[in-house]
Amino acid sequence: MNAKLFLLPVLLPVIASGILFSFNFKSRFSRNVFIECALAVNSIIIFALITLNYFHAGEILNMFKFSKDMAFTLKLDGLGSVFAGIIATLWPLTGLYAFEYMSHEHNEQRFFAWFVLTYGVVAGITLSGNLLTLYLFYELMTLVTLPLVMHEMDDKARAAGKKYLIYSFGGAACAFVAMTYALINGGGEIFTIGGSKAFNKLVTPDNIYLIAWFLGFIGFGVKAAIFPFHGWLPAASVAPTPVTALLHAVAVVKAGVFAVIRLTWFVYSPEFLNGTWAQILAFTLSCMTIFYGSYTALATQHLKRRFAYSTISQLSYILLGVLILTPEGLVGALTHMGAHAIIKINLFFCAGAILCQTKREYLFDMRGISHGMPKVTAAILISGVALCGLPPSAGFISKWQLGTAFANAPKIGYLGIFTILISAVLTVLYIFSVFSVFIMPGTNFDFKTANENVSDPTYEMLIPLFILAVGAFLYGLYSEWLIKFFNMIANGMI
């Protein structure tokens, strides 16, 4: 395989976004066809690269060198394939969903130009071959997603954008320290499972090593909404729903988790971190994040923010799997990363469909809405049940993998089990309370008045909702081959 093919998923969206910025289409239909074709072609290229890389692994594209130890490098390995597969699956579906949603908004073409460009930048994150390249694409992602967060350009959007920048740049500074320490000590080489060879020469890690890693965990953890650096994520829910769906389920938050995995397992050595104060502190912060996110989701009446706080909690499930520092834990983390992406993006899509059709944002305004929007209610029910972990859904499989890993880990694993059990109860409460509002609003309720001029959206929204709802259970039913693939990644086989 020619390593220059790695440039295609990055450059194609850049070219497509340039056309959207500079060219006026004759109709919305022709513009939407162009956008969906660009997204679909890019996804096909990504899946082709994943397939080719599986049979011809090890290809590396060195674009240029900044110095002897710093190079801009592209490479697709097993872990990158997981994240690449997630974005390649969900980006075209989000595009289709956004066509109807954005028809009610302003500056559509500008929105889609940034939307397409973000796809290319996130693809660059998945294809990064070393820590420096990852960091460059990671920070570029902040810049290209900012116009999406601030799309409305009202006071709330500006405030959300300002908060997003402050948190992101603060995290970038911490991650920069971790990257600099790694580069100075020879950790700028190609990503290798088990950590940098330069670090593996150490007999025991010193406190500077641990501080550098912990700052990197916090820095990249900002995008993964680790407590108390999570505030940007609920604030960003003022953005159009296609943006919040991508931010909260796919692009930004999963990039944060992905970067933490790279830092922990592919640069700094999990063997050296195991049992240290840095691991215990990071693990404890993740547990606190799960409790906080689950409880706040239950207490929040704004539907999109409820799902945003749920995301804060669920992301730290993945981090717990990473931080247990065993191959089983990493398998559980990867399983939940894919499961959560499919489930949560659909829940945001459902919330957006309700907002688009009814202009209602708060649960107390959505009483009895199931009569007017039965298809959206069914989609939110299926995805919500999957998030709760009902067998054989994606949520059940991923939580089972995590629970098994915690049970086989040292004492710290029991804290993980306790945390996810409490969170599971809270998840059931904040998900099923939504159903009770939709379906059982109380006796003598006037369903006719509540559902006046309320209906399900058109196929452009319903198709992604249906695909993702079915996918939430197909992921669980056919997870055996995926888990085998994740095991190969965790054990350094691909």
Short mmCIF file of C-alpha atoms in Angstrom, two decimals:
data_model
loop_
_atom_site.label_atom_id
_atom_site.label_comp_id
_atom_site.label_asym_id
_atom_site.label_seq_id
_atom_site.Cartn_x
_atom_site.Cartn_y
_atom_site.Cartn_z
CA MET A 1 0.00 0.00 0.00
CA ASN A 2 1.25 3.48 -0.87
CA ALA A 3 1.58 5.50 2.35
CA LYS A 4 0.68 8.70 0.47
CA LEU A 5 -2.93 7.46 0.47
CA PHE A 6 -3.07 8.58 4.12
CA LEU A 7 -3.30 12.15 2.83
CA LEU A 8 -6.61 11.56 1.05
CA PRO A 9 -9.00 11.56 4.06
CA VAL A 10 -7.38 14.80 5.25
CA LEU A 11 -7.17 16.66 1.95
CA LEU A 12 -10.53 15.71 0.40
CA PRO A 13 -12.60 17.49 3.10
CA VAL A 14 -10.27 20.50 2.89
CA ILE A 15 -10.92 20.76 -0.86
CA ALA A 16 -14.67 20.21 -0.43
CA SER A 17 -14.89 22.87 2.29
CA GLY A 18 -12.95 25.29 0.08
CA ILE A 19 -15.58 24.81 -2.63
CA LEU A 20 -18.37 25.43 -0.12
CA PHE A 21 -16.68 28.61 1.10
CA SER A 22 -16.18 30.01 -2.42
CA PHE A 23 -18.94 28.62 -4.66
CA ASN A 24 -22.67 29.46 -4.66
CA PHE A 25 -24.79 26.45 -5.58
CA LYS A 26 -27.92 26.91 -7.69
CA SER A 27 -30.10 25.05 -5.18
CA ARG A 28 -30.05 23.57 -1.69
CA PHE A 29 -30.56 20.14 -3.22
CA SER A 30 -27.45 20.30 -5.40
CA ARG A 31 -25.40 21.64 -2.50
CA ASN A 32 -26.65 18.88 -0.19
CA VAL A 33 -25.87 16.21 -2.78
CA PHE A 34 -22.32 17.60 -3.11
CA ILE A 35 -21.83 17.59 0.68
CA GLU A 36 -23.18 14.08 1.20
CA CYS A 37 -21.11 12.72 -1.69
CA ALA A 38 -17.96 14.33 -0.26
CA LEU A 39 -18.65 12.86 3.18
CA ALA A 40 -19.54 9.43 1.79
CA VAL A 41 -16.47 9.27 -0.48
CA ASN A 42 -14.21 10.27 2.41
CA SER A 43 -15.74 7.55 4.58
CA ILE A 44 -15.29 4.96 1.83
CA ILE A 45 -11.62 5.99 1.56
CA ILE A 46 -11.17 5.63 5.32
CA PHE A 47 -12.74 2.16 5.38
CA ALA A 48 -10.58 1.16 2.40
CA LEU A 49 -7.47 2.33 4.27
CA ILE A 50 -8.54 0.40 7.38
CA THR A 51 -8.97 -2.76 5.29
CA LEU A 52 -5.68 -2.32 3.43
CA ASN A 53 -3.84 -1.55 6.64
CA TYR A 54 -5.17 -4.71 8.27
CA PHE A 55 -3.43 -6.79 5.61
CA HIS A 56 -0.46 -4.47 4.98
CA ALA A 57 0.26 -2.90 8.35
CA GLY A 58 3.32 -0.80 9.10
CA GLU A 59 3.17 1.81 6.31
CA ILE A 60 4.48 5.20 7.47
CA LEU A 61 4.39 8.55 5.70
CA ASN A 62 7.05 11.00 6.93
CA MET A 63 5.98 14.34 5.52
CA PHE A 64 8.78 16.53 6.90
CA LYS A 65 11.03 16.91 9.93
CA PHE A 66 11.14 19.86 12.29
CA SER A 67 14.35 18.50 13.81
CA LYS A 68 16.11 15.20 14.33
CA ASP A 69 13.58 14.06 16.96
CA MET A 70 10.45 15.85 15.67
CA ALA A 71 8.66 14.82 12.49
CA PHE A 72 5.22 15.25 10.94
CA THR A 73 4.20 11.64 10.41
CA LEU A 74 1.06 9.83 9.28
CA LYS A 75 0.36 6.20 10.10
CA LEU A 76 -2.72 4.02 10.58
CA ASP A 77 -2.52 1.37 13.28
CA GLY A 78 -5.15 -0.66 15.12
CA LEU A 79 -6.12 2.07 17.58
CA GLY A 80 -6.33 4.67 14.83
CA SER A 81 -8.54 2.29 12.85
CA VAL A 82 -11.07 2.18 15.71
CA PHE A 83 -11.45 5.95 15.89
CA ALA A 84 -11.36 6.24 12.10
CA GLY A 85 -14.14 3.66 11.79
CA ILE A 86 -16.30 5.60 14.26
CA ILE A 87 -16.01 8.93 12.45
CA ALA A 88 -16.37 7.33 9.00
CA THR A 89 -19.63 5.71 10.10
CA LEU A 90 -21.20 8.67 11.88
CA TRP A 91 -20.14 11.71 9.84
CA PRO A 92 -22.24 10.96 6.70
CA LEU A 93 -25.25 10.15 8.90
CA THR A 94 -24.81 13.44 10.73
CA GLY A 95 -24.61 15.25 7.41
CA LEU A 96 -27.89 13.71 6.24
CA TYR A 97 -29.53 14.63 9.55
CA ALA A 98 -28.19 18.19 9.36
CA PHE A 99 -29.81 18.92 5.99
CA GLU A 100 -33.30 19.13 7.45
CA TYR A 101 -32.20 20.58 10.78
CA MET A 102 -30.19 23.41 9.23
CA SER A 103 -32.99 24.30 6.80
CA HIS A 104 -34.51 26.16 9.76
CA GLU A 105 -31.25 27.99 10.54
CA HIS A 106 -29.25 30.77 8.87
CA ASN A 107 -25.86 30.70 7.07
CA GLU A 108 -26.26 27.05 6.08
CA GLN A 109 -23.42 26.95 3.57
CA ARG A 110 -20.93 28.47 6.02
CA PHE A 111 -22.00 25.90 8.60
CA PHE A 112 -21.47 22.98 6.23
CA ALA A 113 -18.11 24.32 5.08
CA TRP A 114 -16.78 24.18 8.66
CA PHE A 115 -18.59 20.91 9.23
CA VAL A 116 -16.83 19.23 6.29
CA LEU A 117 -13.46 20.77 7.15
CA THR A 118 -13.70 19.38 10.69
CA TYR A 119 -14.03 15.88 9.22
CA GLY A 120 -10.61 16.23 7.57
CA VAL A 121 -8.95 17.54 10.73
CA VAL A 122 -10.37 14.74 12.89
CA ALA A 123 -9.25 12.23 10.25
CA GLY A 124 -5.78 13.72 10.72
CA ILE A 125 -5.97 12.91 14.43
CA THR A 126 -6.75 9.27 13.69
CA LEU A 127 -3.86 9.07 11.21
CA SER A 128 -1.26 10.77 13.40
CA GLY A 129 1.85 8.63 13.64
CA ASN A 130 3.48 10.30 16.64
CA LEU A 131 2.70 12.61 19.54
CA LEU A 132 3.74 15.81 17.80
CA THR A 133 1.49 15.21 14.78
CA LEU A 134 -1.38 14.27 17.07
CA TYR A 135 -0.94 17.47 19.08
CA LEU A 136 -0.92 19.66 15.95
CA PHE A 137 -4.13 18.18 14.56
CA TYR A 138 -5.69 18.15 18.02
CA GLU A 139 -5.20 21.90 18.46
CA LEU A 140 -6.29 22.58 14.89
CA MET A 141 -9.54 20.78 15.74
CA THR A 142 -10.23 23.42 18.42
CA LEU A 143 -9.93 26.19 15.84
CA VAL A 144 -12.13 24.59 13.17
CA THR A 145 -14.88 23.57 15.60
CA LEU A 146 -15.07 27.03 17.24
CA PRO A 147 -17.12 28.55 14.35
CA LEU A 148 -19.54 25.63 14.69
CA VAL A 149 -20.00 26.23 18.41
CA MET A 150 -20.52 29.96 17.78
CA HIS A 151 -22.70 29.50 14.68
CA GLU A 152 -25.68 31.44 16.04
CA MET A 153 -23.41 34.39 16.97
CA ASP A 154 -25.79 35.56 19.71
CA ASP A 155 -24.74 36.29 23.28
CA LYS A 156 -25.09 32.66 24.40
CA ALA A 157 -23.07 31.38 21.44
CA ARG A 158 -20.30 33.91 22.01
CA ALA A 159 -20.15 33.05 25.71
CA ALA A 160 -20.03 29.33 24.86
CA GLY A 161 -17.27 29.93 22.32
CA LYS A 162 -15.24 31.94 24.79
CA LYS A 163 -15.55 29.22 27.43
CA TYR A 164 -14.67 26.56 24.86
CA LEU A 165 -11.49 28.45 23.91
CA ILE A 166 -10.42 29.10 27.51
CA TYR A 167 -10.81 25.47 28.51
CA SER A 168 -9.23 24.19 25.29
CA PHE A 169 -6.20 26.46 25.43
CA GLY A 170 -5.71 25.69 29.13
CA GLY A 171 -5.77 21.99 28.31
CA ALA A 172 -3.43 22.57 25.37
CA ALA A 173 -0.88 24.17 27.70
CA CYS A 174 -0.90 21.16 30.02
CA ALA A 175 -0.70 18.71 27.11
CA PHE A 176 2.18 20.73 25.67
CA VAL A 177 4.22 20.11 28.84
CA ALA A 178 3.65 16.35 28.52
CA MET A 179 4.57 16.44 24.84
CA THR A 180 7.70 18.54 25.44
CA TYR A 181 8.91 16.19 28.19
CA ALA A 182 8.37 13.22 25.90
CA LEU A 183 10.19 14.84 22.97
CA ILE A 184 13.15 15.91 25.11
CA ASN A 185 13.51 12.35 26.39
CA GLY A 186 13.22 10.68 22.99
CA GLY A 187 9.50 9.96 23.11
CA GLY A 188 8.76 11.57 19.75
CA GLU A 189 9.06 8.30 17.86
CA ILE A 190 6.31 6.36 16.07
CA PHE A 191 3.45 5.24 18.32
CA THR A 192 4.11 1.79 19.76
CA ILE A 193 1.86 -0.10 22.17
CA GLY A 194 3.47 -0.31 25.60
CA GLY A 195 5.07 3.12 25.43
CA SER A 196 8.11 4.79 23.95
CA LYS A 197 11.29 2.71 23.75
CA ALA A 198 13.18 5.65 25.25
CA PHE A 199 10.94 5.64 28.31
CA ASN A 200 11.09 1.87 28.60
CA LYS A 201 14.82 2.15 29.26
CA LEU A 202 14.05 3.78 32.61
CA VAL A 203 14.44 1.52 35.65
CA THR A 204 11.75 3.34 37.63
CA PRO A 205 9.74 6.46 36.81
CA ASP A 206 10.60 9.62 38.77
CA ASN A 207 8.15 12.30 39.89
CA ILE A 208 8.92 14.53 36.92
CA TYR A 209 7.89 11.67 34.60
CA LEU A 210 4.65 11.19 36.55
CA ILE A 211 3.88 14.92 36.73
CA ALA A 212 4.43 15.27 32.99
CA TRP A 213 2.07 12.37 32.25
CA PHE A 214 -0.56 13.65 34.69
CA LEU A 215 -0.48 17.11 33.10
CA GLY A 216 -0.95 15.42 29.73
CA PHE A 217 -3.89 13.46 31.13
CA ILE A 218 -5.50 16.67 32.39
CA GLY A 219 -4.66 18.53 29.18
CA PHE A 220 -6.20 15.99 26.82
CA GLY A 221 -8.83 15.18 29.47
CA VAL A 222 -10.29 18.67 29.09
CA LYS A 223 -11.72 17.61 25.73
CA ALA A 224 -12.90 14.39 27.39
CA ALA A 225 -14.75 16.59 29.93
CA ILE A 226 -12.93 15.32 33.01
CA PHE A 227 -14.17 16.94 36.24
CA PRO A 228 -13.65 19.80 37.11
CA PHE A 229 -12.63 20.82 33.56
CA HIS A 230 -15.94 19.86 31.98
CA GLY A 231 -17.74 23.23 31.92
CA TRP A 232 -17.26 23.89 28.20
CA LEU A 233 -19.30 20.83 27.19
CA PRO A 234 -22.77 21.73 28.59
CA ALA A 235 -22.20 25.33 27.47
CA ALA A 236 -21.57 24.13 23.90
CA SER A 237 -25.11 22.71 23.76
CA VAL A 238 -26.27 26.14 22.51
CA ALA A 239 -24.80 25.18 19.12
CA PRO A 240 -27.02 23.57 16.46
CA THR A 241 -27.79 19.94 17.32
CA PRO A 242 -25.66 18.42 14.52
CA VAL A 243 -22.71 20.23 16.11
CA THR A 244 -23.49 19.19 19.67
CA ALA A 245 -24.01 15.61 18.48
CA LEU A 246 -20.55 15.59 16.92
CA LEU A 247 -18.92 17.47 19.80
CA HIS A 248 -20.53 15.41 22.55
CA ALA A 249 -20.50 11.97 20.95
CA VAL A 250 -17.89 11.74 18.21
CA ALA A 251 -15.33 14.35 17.24
CA VAL A 252 -14.09 16.45 20.14
CA VAL A 253 -14.81 14.29 23.17
CA LYS A 254 -13.69 11.06 21.52
CA ALA A 255 -10.56 12.83 20.28
CA GLY A 256 -9.83 13.69 23.92
CA VAL A 257 -10.23 10.08 24.99
CA PHE A 258 -8.23 8.91 21.97
CA ALA A 259 -5.36 11.27 22.89
CA VAL A 260 -5.35 10.02 26.50
CA ILE A 261 -5.04 6.44 25.21
CA ARG A 262 -2.17 7.44 22.92
CA LEU A 263 -0.38 9.28 25.73
CA THR A 264 -0.85 6.52 28.30
CA TRP A 265 -0.37 3.36 26.24
CA PHE A 266 1.73 4.51 23.28
CA VAL A 267 4.09 7.16 24.71
CA TYR A 268 4.34 6.92 28.49
CA SER A 269 4.60 3.33 29.69
CA PRO A 270 1.52 1.76 31.37
CA GLU A 271 3.93 -0.52 33.23
CA PHE A 272 5.64 2.45 34.88
CA LEU A 273 2.38 4.27 35.63
CA ASN A 274 0.74 1.26 37.27
CA GLY A 275 0.41 1.67 41.04
CA THR A 276 1.76 5.22 41.13
CA TRP A 277 0.11 8.28 42.70
CA ALA A 278 -0.49 9.63 39.19
CA GLN A 279 -2.60 6.61 38.19
CA ILE A 280 -4.57 6.66 41.45
CA LEU A 281 -5.25 10.39 41.23
CA ALA A 282 -6.34 10.21 37.58
CA PHE A 283 -8.52 7.16 38.35
CA THR A 284 -10.14 8.96 41.29
CA LEU A 285 -10.86 12.05 39.17
CA SER A 286 -12.53 9.82 36.58
CA CYS A 287 -14.71 8.20 39.25
CA MET A 288 -15.71 11.64 40.56
CA THR A 289 -16.57 12.68 37.01
CA ILE A 290 -18.86 9.66 36.58
CA PHE A 291 -20.73 10.42 39.82
CA TYR A 292 -20.99 14.12 39.06
CA GLY A 293 -22.13 13.66 35.45
CA SER A 294 -24.75 11.03 36.28
CA TYR A 295 -26.21 12.95 39.20
CA THR A 296 -26.31 16.28 37.34
CA ALA A 297 -27.94 14.62 34.32
CA LEU A 298 -30.73 13.37 36.61
CA ALA A 299 -31.21 16.86 38.08
CA THR A 300 -31.28 18.67 34.69
CA GLN A 301 -34.57 19.38 32.93
CA HIS A 302 -33.05 20.71 29.69
CA LEU A 303 -32.99 17.64 27.43
CA LYS A 304 -29.83 18.41 25.44
CA ARG A 305 -27.95 19.38 28.61
CA ARG A 306 -29.14 16.19 30.30
CA PHE A 307 -27.54 14.21 27.50
CA ALA A 308 -24.45 16.45 27.71
CA TYR A 309 -23.97 15.66 31.40
CA SER A 310 -24.60 12.01 30.60
CA THR A 311 -21.73 12.25 28.09
CA ILE A 312 -19.47 13.68 30.80
CA SER A 313 -20.20 10.59 32.88
CA GLN A 314 -19.97 8.02 30.10
CA LEU A 315 -16.66 9.33 28.76
CA SER A 316 -15.02 8.61 32.10
CA TYR A 317 -16.16 4.98 31.80
CA ILE A 318 -13.71 4.84 28.90
CA LEU A 319 -11.01 6.60 30.89
CA LEU A 320 -11.41 4.12 33.77
CA GLY A 321 -10.80 1.29 31.33
CA VAL A 322 -7.69 3.02 30.04
CA LEU A 323 -6.39 3.87 33.53
CA ILE A 324 -6.73 0.38 34.96
CA LEU A 325 -3.61 -0.19 32.80
CA THR A 326 -4.34 -3.77 31.77
CA PRO A 327 -5.02 -5.10 28.26
CA GLU A 328 -8.50 -6.19 29.43
CA GLY A 329 -9.20 -2.64 30.56
CA LEU A 330 -8.12 -1.21 27.22
CA VAL A 331 -10.41 -3.67 25.42
CA GLY A 332 -13.31 -2.52 27.62
CA ALA A 333 -12.44 1.13 26.94
CA LEU A 334 -12.40 0.63 23.16
CA THR A 335 -15.65 -1.35 23.28
CA HIS A 336 -17.37 1.42 25.22
CA MET A 337 -15.90 4.12 22.97
CA GLY A 338 -17.68 2.66 19.96
CA ALA A 339 -20.88 1.81 21.85
CA HIS A 340 -21.22 5.25 23.40
CA ALA A 341 -20.64 7.01 20.07
CA ILE A 342 -23.51 5.13 18.39
CA ILE A 343 -25.91 5.46 21.31
CA LYS A 344 -25.28 9.03 22.39
CA ILE A 345 -25.23 10.63 18.96
CA ASN A 346 -28.70 9.18 18.38
CA LEU A 347 -29.99 10.56 21.68
CA PHE A 348 -28.77 14.01 20.64
CA PHE A 349 -30.37 13.52 17.22
CA CYS A 350 -33.68 12.75 18.95
CA ALA A 351 -33.43 15.83 21.16
CA GLY A 352 -32.64 17.91 18.09
CA ALA A 353 -35.60 16.48 16.18
CA ILE A 354 -37.92 17.49 19.02
CA LEU A 355 -36.41 20.97 19.14
CA CYS A 356 -36.64 21.33 15.37
CA GLN A 357 -40.28 20.20 15.20
CA THR A 358 -41.68 21.78 18.36
CA LYS A 359 -39.14 24.40 19.61
CA ARG A 360 -39.35 22.68 23.01
CA GLU A 361 -36.13 22.26 25.01
CA TYR A 362 -37.23 21.36 28.54
CA LEU A 363 -38.78 18.09 29.69
CA PHE A 364 -41.73 19.75 31.43
CA ASP A 365 -42.76 21.12 27.99
CA MET A 366 -42.54 17.66 26.38
CA ARG A 367 -45.26 15.89 28.37
CA GLY A 368 -47.22 13.45 26.22
CA ILE A 369 -45.22 14.24 23.09
CA SER A 370 -45.04 10.54 22.16
CA HIS A 371 -48.47 10.77 20.50
CA GLY A 372 -47.28 13.39 18.02
CA MET A 373 -43.75 12.00 17.53
CA PRO A 374 -43.99 8.20 17.89
CA LYS A 375 -41.00 7.46 15.65
CA VAL A 376 -38.67 9.80 17.51
CA THR A 377 -39.97 8.42 20.81
CA ALA A 378 -39.22 4.87 19.65
CA ALA A 379 -35.68 5.88 18.63
CA ILE A 380 -35.00 7.59 21.95
CA LEU A 381 -36.43 4.57 23.80
CA ILE A 382 -34.20 2.07 21.96
CA SER A 383 -31.04 4.17 22.33
CA GLY A 384 -31.84 5.01 25.95
CA VAL A 385 -32.31 1.36 26.84
CA ALA A 386 -28.99 0.60 25.16
CA LEU A 387 -27.29 3.33 27.21
CA CYS A 388 -28.69 1.74 30.37
CA GLY A 389 -27.02 -1.52 29.34
CA LEU A 390 -29.94 -3.84 28.60
CA PRO A 391 -28.74 -7.13 27.00
CA PRO A 392 -27.81 -7.62 24.20
CA SER A 393 -27.26 -3.94 23.42
CA ALA A 394 -23.96 -2.17 22.80
CA GLY A 395 -24.11 -0.65 26.27
CA PHE A 396 -24.41 -4.05 27.92
CA ILE A 397 -21.45 -5.52 26.06
CA SER A 398 -19.17 -2.56 26.75
CA LYS A 399 -20.06 -2.36 30.45
CA TRP A 400 -19.61 -6.11 30.78
CA GLN A 401 -16.13 -5.83 29.30
CA LEU A 402 -15.26 -2.99 31.66
CA GLY A 403 -16.68 -4.78 34.71
CA THR A 404 -14.74 -7.94 33.88
CA ALA A 405 -11.53 -5.94 33.52
CA PHE A 406 -12.09 -4.20 36.87
CA ALA A 407 -12.81 -7.51 38.60
CA ASN A 408 -9.52 -8.97 37.35
CA ALA A 409 -7.50 -5.85 38.26
CA PRO A 410 -5.80 -4.92 41.56
CA LYS A 411 -7.73 -3.27 44.42
CA ILE A 412 -8.32 -0.10 42.45
CA GLY A 413 -10.58 -2.12 40.17
CA TYR A 414 -13.17 -2.52 42.92
CA LEU A 415 -13.56 1.25 43.03
CA GLY A 416 -14.28 1.08 39.31
CA ILE A 417 -16.96 -1.59 39.81
CA PHE A 418 -18.62 0.40 42.60
CA THR A 419 -18.57 3.55 40.47
CA ILE A 420 -20.15 2.06 37.36
CA LEU A 421 -22.81 0.26 39.43
CA ILE A 422 -23.94 3.50 41.10
CA SER A 423 -23.79 5.29 37.76
CA ALA A 424 -25.86 2.52 36.14
CA VAL A 425 -28.67 3.14 38.64
CA LEU A 426 -28.55 6.89 37.99
CA THR A 427 -28.50 6.26 34.23
CA VAL A 428 -31.69 4.21 34.45
CA LEU A 429 -33.33 7.01 36.45
CA TYR A 430 -32.40 9.87 34.12
CA ILE A 431 -33.25 7.90 30.98
CA PHE A 432 -36.55 6.38 32.11
CA SER A 433 -37.72 9.68 33.57
CA VAL A 434 -37.61 10.98 29.98
CA PHE A 435 -39.84 8.10 28.86
CA SER A 436 -42.29 8.74 31.68
CA VAL A 437 -42.63 12.38 30.60
CA PHE A 438 -43.16 11.40 26.95
CA ILE A 439 -45.50 8.46 27.48
CA MET A 440 -47.10 8.79 30.94
CA PRO A 441 -47.69 12.50 31.63
CA GLY A 442 -50.40 11.84 34.23
CA THR A 443 -54.13 11.34 34.54
CA ASN A 444 -56.59 13.58 32.68
CA PHE A 445 -53.78 14.86 30.48
CA ASP A 446 -54.88 16.60 27.28
CA PHE A 447 -52.83 14.77 24.64
CA LYS A 448 -54.59 16.56 21.79
CA THR A 449 -53.56 20.03 22.93
CA ALA A 450 -50.01 18.94 23.80
CA ASN A 451 -49.51 17.46 20.33
CA GLU A 452 -51.12 20.18 18.27
CA ASN A 453 -48.97 20.82 15.16
CA VAL A 454 -46.47 18.21 16.44
CA SER A 455 -45.22 15.50 14.07
CA ASP A 456 -42.20 13.37 13.31
CA PRO A 457 -39.55 14.93 11.03
CA THR A 458 -38.93 13.89 7.42
CA TYR A 459 -36.82 11.00 6.20
CA GLU A 460 -33.60 13.06 6.26
CA MET A 461 -33.74 12.99 10.04
CA LEU A 462 -35.55 9.68 10.50
CA ILE A 463 -33.12 7.56 8.44
CA PRO A 464 -30.11 8.30 10.70
CA LEU A 465 -32.30 7.80 13.79
CA PHE A 466 -33.45 4.39 12.55
CA ILE A 467 -29.96 3.23 11.46
CA LEU A 468 -28.36 4.22 14.76
CA ALA A 469 -31.16 2.73 16.86
CA VAL A 470 -30.75 -0.62 15.09
CA GLY A 471 -26.97 -0.26 15.24
CA ALA A 472 -27.07 0.09 19.03
CA PHE A 473 -28.24 -3.51 19.24
CA LEU A 474 -26.40 -4.95 16.24
CA TYR A 475 -23.17 -3.72 17.87
CA GLY A 476 -23.98 -5.88 20.88
CA LEU A 477 -25.25 -8.90 18.96
CA TYR A 478 -22.20 -9.07 16.68
CA SER A 479 -19.56 -7.79 19.08
CA GLU A 480 -17.46 -10.97 19.18
CA TRP A 481 -15.30 -10.11 16.17
CA LEU A 482 -14.95 -6.51 17.37
CA ILE A 483 -13.73 -7.63 20.78
CA LYS A 484 -11.23 -9.96 19.10
CA PHE A 485 -9.99 -6.98 17.09
CA PHE A 486 -9.71 -4.86 20.25
CA ASN A 487 -7.80 -7.66 21.96
CA MET A 488 -5.31 -7.69 19.11
CA ILE A 489 -4.82 -3.94 19.55
CA ALA A 490 -4.41 -4.17 23.33
CA ASN A 491 -1.86 -6.95 22.98
CA GLY A 492 0.22 -5.18 20.33
CA MET A 493 -0.67 -7.50 17.46
CA ILE A 494 -1.85 -4.73 15.11
#
